[in-house]
Amino acid sequence: MSLQQKVMTSMKEAMKAKDANALTSLRAIKSAILLAQTESGAKEELTEDQELKLLQKLVKQRKDSATIFADQGRSDLAEPELEQAKVIEQFLPEQLSEEEIEKVVVDIIAKTGAEGMKDMGKVMGMANAALTGKADGKTISTIVKSKLS
């Protein structure tokens, strides 16, 4: 079952449950999928990798917005953003813990022979490819920086 079909099924359930927050989140996913498909020109299906990146982007946008709202003392706006992020995260694979991410990063550093910050780009590229959908880029970047410095 493709992501688009899963989202449509969940939208129907959210409509029946009258869950406005979930419905808003699911409509955002559907909209992003349709935009990504039209950007590619044809009505072709997105690859699983593209779907994961799209979902991660949506979650990151929600979390960034929530952080900004919280910094401005607007918890009334931050809470719905975080709830929407949780709904979108349901379609992502289970996220790895920092320890698990650290193990992968250490393995990549050992394989590439990276020795310092000058090799960060090479390590980040391989780490992002290995951890697509399983960890966010900010966490990966933080761990890579700590290991290479």
PDB file of C-alpha atoms in Angstrom:
ATOM      1  CA  MET A   1       0.000   0.000   0.000  1.00  0.00           C
ATOM      2  CA  SER A   2       1.488   3.323  -1.040  1.00  0.00           C
ATOM      3  CA  LEU A   3       1.780   6.314   1.252  1.00  0.00           C
ATOM      4  CA  GLN A   4      -0.954   8.104  -0.662  1.00  0.00           C
ATOM      5  CA  GLN A   5      -3.373   5.199  -0.109  1.00  0.00           C
ATOM      6  CA  LYS A   6      -2.492   5.031   3.592  1.00  0.00           C
ATOM      7  CA  VAL A   7      -3.096   8.772   3.941  1.00  0.00           C
ATOM      8  CA  MET A   8      -6.461   8.531   2.169  1.00  0.00           C
ATOM      9  CA  THR A   9      -7.533   5.685   4.461  1.00  0.00           C
ATOM     10  CA  SER A  10      -6.462   7.655   7.522  1.00  0.00           C
ATOM     11  CA  MET A  11      -8.272  10.751   6.209  1.00  0.00           C
ATOM     12  CA  LYS A  12     -11.514   8.792   5.990  1.00  0.00           C
ATOM     13  CA  GLU A  13     -11.044   7.572   9.562  1.00  0.00           C
ATOM     14  CA  ALA A  14     -10.272  11.099  10.773  1.00  0.00           C
ATOM     15  CA  MET A  15     -13.369  12.439   9.045  1.00  0.00           C
ATOM     16  CA  LYS A  16     -15.534   9.772  10.680  1.00  0.00           C
ATOM     17  CA  ALA A  17     -13.959  10.524  14.068  1.00  0.00           C
ATOM     18  CA  LYS A  18     -14.322  14.288  13.467  1.00  0.00           C
ATOM     19  CA  ASP A  19     -10.630  14.726  14.354  1.00  0.00           C
ATOM     20  CA  ALA A  20      -9.882  18.135  12.828  1.00  0.00           C
ATOM     21  CA  ASN A  21      -6.215  18.160  13.844  1.00  0.00           C
ATOM     22  CA  ALA A  22      -5.466  14.771  12.264  1.00  0.00           C
ATOM     23  CA  LEU A  23      -7.430  15.755   9.185  1.00  0.00           C
ATOM     24  CA  THR A  24      -5.390  18.941   8.770  1.00  0.00           C
ATOM     25  CA  SER A  25      -2.152  16.963   9.066  1.00  0.00           C
ATOM     26  CA  LEU A  26      -3.268  14.317   6.605  1.00  0.00           C
ATOM     27  CA  ARG A  27      -4.402  16.931   4.098  1.00  0.00           C
ATOM     28  CA  ALA A  28      -0.952  18.535   4.361  1.00  0.00           C
ATOM     29  CA  ILE A  29       0.660  15.179   3.537  1.00  0.00           C
ATOM     30  CA  LYS A  30      -1.694  14.632   0.602  1.00  0.00           C
ATOM     31  CA  SER A  31      -1.007  18.120  -0.703  1.00  0.00           C
ATOM     32  CA  ALA A  32       2.765  17.661  -0.428  1.00  0.00           C
ATOM     33  CA  ILE A  33       2.548  14.340  -2.295  1.00  0.00           C
ATOM     34  CA  LEU A  34       0.515  15.890  -5.094  1.00  0.00           C
ATOM     35  CA  LEU A  35       2.937  18.818  -5.364  1.00  0.00           C
ATOM     36  CA  ALA A  36       5.914  16.452  -5.513  1.00  0.00           C
ATOM     37  CA  GLN A  37       4.224  14.396  -8.218  1.00  0.00           C
ATOM     38  CA  THR A  38       3.444  17.439 -10.350  1.00  0.00           C
ATOM     39  CA  GLU A  39       7.001  18.731  -9.967  1.00  0.00           C
ATOM     40  CA  SER A  40       8.288  15.532 -11.556  1.00  0.00           C
ATOM     41  CA  GLY A  41       6.006  16.204 -14.528  1.00  0.00           C
ATOM     42  CA  ALA A  42       4.025  12.983 -14.683  1.00  0.00           C
ATOM     43  CA  LYS A  43       1.501  11.459 -12.335  1.00  0.00           C
ATOM     44  CA  GLU A  44       4.039   8.820 -11.380  1.00  0.00           C
ATOM     45  CA  GLU A  45       4.293   7.372  -7.913  1.00  0.00           C
ATOM     46  CA  LEU A  46       6.965   8.721  -5.612  1.00  0.00           C
ATOM     47  CA  THR A  47       9.721   6.384  -4.514  1.00  0.00           C
ATOM     48  CA  GLU A  48       9.761   5.305  -0.883  1.00  0.00           C
ATOM     49  CA  ASP A  49      12.880   7.404  -0.349  1.00  0.00           C
ATOM     50  CA  GLN A  50      11.146  10.513  -1.722  1.00  0.00           C
ATOM     51  CA  GLU A  51       8.128   9.840   0.481  1.00  0.00           C
ATOM     52  CA  LEU A  52      10.316   9.557   3.593  1.00  0.00           C
ATOM     53  CA  LYS A  53      12.113  12.821   2.807  1.00  0.00           C
ATOM     54  CA  LEU A  54       8.780  14.537   2.215  1.00  0.00           C
ATOM     55  CA  LEU A  55       7.381  13.307   5.541  1.00  0.00           C
ATOM     56  CA  GLN A  56      10.543  14.297   7.402  1.00  0.00           C
ATOM     57  CA  LYS A  57      10.326  17.768   5.883  1.00  0.00           C
ATOM     58  CA  LEU A  58       6.717  18.147   7.018  1.00  0.00           C
ATOM     59  CA  VAL A  59       7.550  17.015  10.557  1.00  0.00           C
ATOM     60  CA  LYS A  60      10.535  19.372  10.709  1.00  0.00           C
ATOM     61  CA  GLN A  61       8.389  22.304   9.544  1.00  0.00           C
ATOM     62  CA  ARG A  62       5.828  21.595  12.275  1.00  0.00           C
ATOM     63  CA  LYS A  63       8.471  21.268  14.993  1.00  0.00           C
ATOM     64  CA  ASP A  64      10.276  24.427  13.888  1.00  0.00           C
ATOM     65  CA  SER A  65       6.996  26.344  13.896  1.00  0.00           C
ATOM     66  CA  ALA A  66       6.152  25.006  17.357  1.00  0.00           C
ATOM     67  CA  THR A  67       9.566  26.100  18.654  1.00  0.00           C
ATOM     68  CA  ILE A  68       9.091  29.604  17.274  1.00  0.00           C
ATOM     69  CA  PHE A  69       5.589  29.846  18.736  1.00  0.00           C
ATOM     70  CA  ALA A  70       6.800  28.575  22.119  1.00  0.00           C
ATOM     71  CA  ASP A  71       9.656  31.102  22.139  1.00  0.00           C
ATOM     72  CA  GLN A  72       7.102  33.840  21.560  1.00  0.00           C
ATOM     73  CA  GLY A  73       4.915  32.561  24.396  1.00  0.00           C
ATOM     74  CA  ARG A  74       2.174  31.321  22.074  1.00  0.00           C
ATOM     75  CA  SER A  75       1.554  27.831  23.438  1.00  0.00           C
ATOM     76  CA  ASP A  76      -1.958  28.029  21.944  1.00  0.00           C
ATOM     77  CA  LEU A  77      -0.330  27.882  18.499  1.00  0.00           C
ATOM     78  CA  ALA A  78       2.593  25.595  19.407  1.00  0.00           C
ATOM     79  CA  GLU A  79       0.477  22.708  20.710  1.00  0.00           C
ATOM     80  CA  PRO A  80      -1.484  22.095  17.478  1.00  0.00           C
ATOM     81  CA  GLU A  81       1.779  22.125  15.502  1.00  0.00           C
ATOM     82  CA  LEU A  82       3.266  19.444  17.769  1.00  0.00           C
ATOM     83  CA  GLU A  83       0.086  17.374  17.539  1.00  0.00           C
ATOM     84  CA  GLN A  84       0.218  17.589  13.746  1.00  0.00           C
ATOM     85  CA  ALA A  85       3.872  16.495  13.817  1.00  0.00           C
ATOM     86  CA  LYS A  86       2.852  13.413  15.830  1.00  0.00           C
ATOM     87  CA  VAL A  87       0.183  12.512  13.267  1.00  0.00           C
ATOM     88  CA  ILE A  88       2.674  12.837  10.391  1.00  0.00           C
ATOM     89  CA  GLU A  89       5.325  10.843  12.286  1.00  0.00           C
ATOM     90  CA  GLN A  90       2.982   7.838  12.287  1.00  0.00           C
ATOM     91  CA  PHE A  91       3.858   7.343   8.615  1.00  0.00           C
ATOM     92  CA  LEU A  92       7.626   7.389   9.245  1.00  0.00           C
ATOM     93  CA  PRO A  93       9.585   4.297  10.261  1.00  0.00           C
ATOM     94  CA  GLU A  94      10.530   4.061  13.917  1.00  0.00           C
ATOM     95  CA  GLN A  95      13.191   6.621  14.780  1.00  0.00           C
ATOM     96  CA  LEU A  96      16.536   5.396  16.081  1.00  0.00           C
ATOM     97  CA  SER A  97      17.860   6.424  19.480  1.00  0.00           C
ATOM     98  CA  GLU A  98      20.921   8.659  19.719  1.00  0.00           C
ATOM     99  CA  GLU A  99      23.032   5.665  20.774  1.00  0.00           C
ATOM    100  CA  GLU A 100      22.008   3.714  17.674  1.00  0.00           C
ATOM    101  CA  ILE A 101      22.699   6.718  15.435  1.00  0.00           C
ATOM    102  CA  GLU A 102      26.079   7.140  17.123  1.00  0.00           C
ATOM    103  CA  LYS A 103      26.996   3.506  16.324  1.00  0.00           C
ATOM    104  CA  VAL A 104      26.178   4.015  12.642  1.00  0.00           C
ATOM    105  CA  VAL A 105      28.171   7.275  12.529  1.00  0.00           C
ATOM    106  CA  VAL A 106      31.190   5.644  14.235  1.00  0.00           C
ATOM    107  CA  ASP A 107      31.068   2.799  11.679  1.00  0.00           C
ATOM    108  CA  ILE A 108      30.950   5.276   8.789  1.00  0.00           C
ATOM    109  CA  ILE A 109      33.865   7.267  10.222  1.00  0.00           C
ATOM    110  CA  ALA A 110      35.871   4.045  10.562  1.00  0.00           C
ATOM    111  CA  LYS A 111      35.059   2.950   6.987  1.00  0.00           C
ATOM    112  CA  THR A 112      35.908   6.309   5.417  1.00  0.00           C
ATOM    113  CA  GLY A 113      38.943   7.009   7.575  1.00  0.00           C
ATOM    114  CA  ALA A 114      37.593  10.479   8.368  1.00  0.00           C
ATOM    115  CA  GLU A 115      39.901  12.357  10.693  1.00  0.00           C
ATOM    116  CA  GLY A 116      38.522  15.820  11.228  1.00  0.00           C
ATOM    117  CA  MET A 117      35.947  18.438  10.364  1.00  0.00           C
ATOM    118  CA  LYS A 118      37.290  18.590   6.794  1.00  0.00           C
ATOM    119  CA  ASP A 119      35.738  15.153   6.227  1.00  0.00           C
ATOM    120  CA  MET A 120      32.343  16.090   7.664  1.00  0.00           C
ATOM    121  CA  GLY A 121      30.648  16.412   4.260  1.00  0.00           C
ATOM    122  CA  LYS A 122      31.688  12.922   3.213  1.00  0.00           C
ATOM    123  CA  VAL A 123      30.539  11.409   6.523  1.00  0.00           C
ATOM    124  CA  MET A 124      27.247  13.357   6.508  1.00  0.00           C
ATOM    125  CA  GLY A 125      26.430  12.198   2.990  1.00  0.00           C
ATOM    126  CA  MET A 126      26.915   8.565   3.874  1.00  0.00           C
ATOM    127  CA  ALA A 127      25.150   8.929   7.240  1.00  0.00           C
ATOM    128  CA  ASN A 128      22.129  10.643   5.703  1.00  0.00           C
ATOM    129  CA  ALA A 129      21.881   7.900   3.082  1.00  0.00           C
ATOM    130  CA  ALA A 130      22.167   5.151   5.708  1.00  0.00           C
ATOM    131  CA  LEU A 131      19.727   6.743   8.141  1.00  0.00           C
ATOM    132  CA  THR A 132      17.082   8.100   5.746  1.00  0.00           C
ATOM    133  CA  GLY A 133      13.748   8.180   7.527  1.00  0.00           C
ATOM    134  CA  LYS A 134      15.221   6.765  10.725  1.00  0.00           C
ATOM    135  CA  ALA A 135      16.786   9.941  12.127  1.00  0.00           C
ATOM    136  CA  ASP A 136      16.575  13.660  11.499  1.00  0.00           C
ATOM    137  CA  GLY A 137      19.474  15.512   9.937  1.00  0.00           C
ATOM    138  CA  LYS A 138      20.020  17.813  12.899  1.00  0.00           C
ATOM    139  CA  THR A 139      20.669  14.897  15.263  1.00  0.00           C
ATOM    140  CA  ILE A 140      22.951  13.202  12.752  1.00  0.00           C
ATOM    141  CA  SER A 141      24.887  16.439  12.212  1.00  0.00           C
ATOM    142  CA  THR A 142      25.337  16.995  15.954  1.00  0.00           C
ATOM    143  CA  ILE A 143      26.690  13.473  16.465  1.00  0.00           C
ATOM    144  CA  VAL A 144      29.014  13.695  13.442  1.00  0.00           C
ATOM    145  CA  LYS A 145      30.411  17.027  14.677  1.00  0.00           C
ATOM    146  CA  SER A 146      31.056  15.613  18.147  1.00  0.00           C
ATOM    147  CA  LYS A 147      32.828  12.550  16.741  1.00  0.00           C
ATOM    148  CA  LEU A 148      34.994  14.451  14.263  1.00  0.00           C
ATOM    149  CA  SER A 149      36.073  17.285  16.528  1.00  0.00           C
TER     150      SER A 149
END
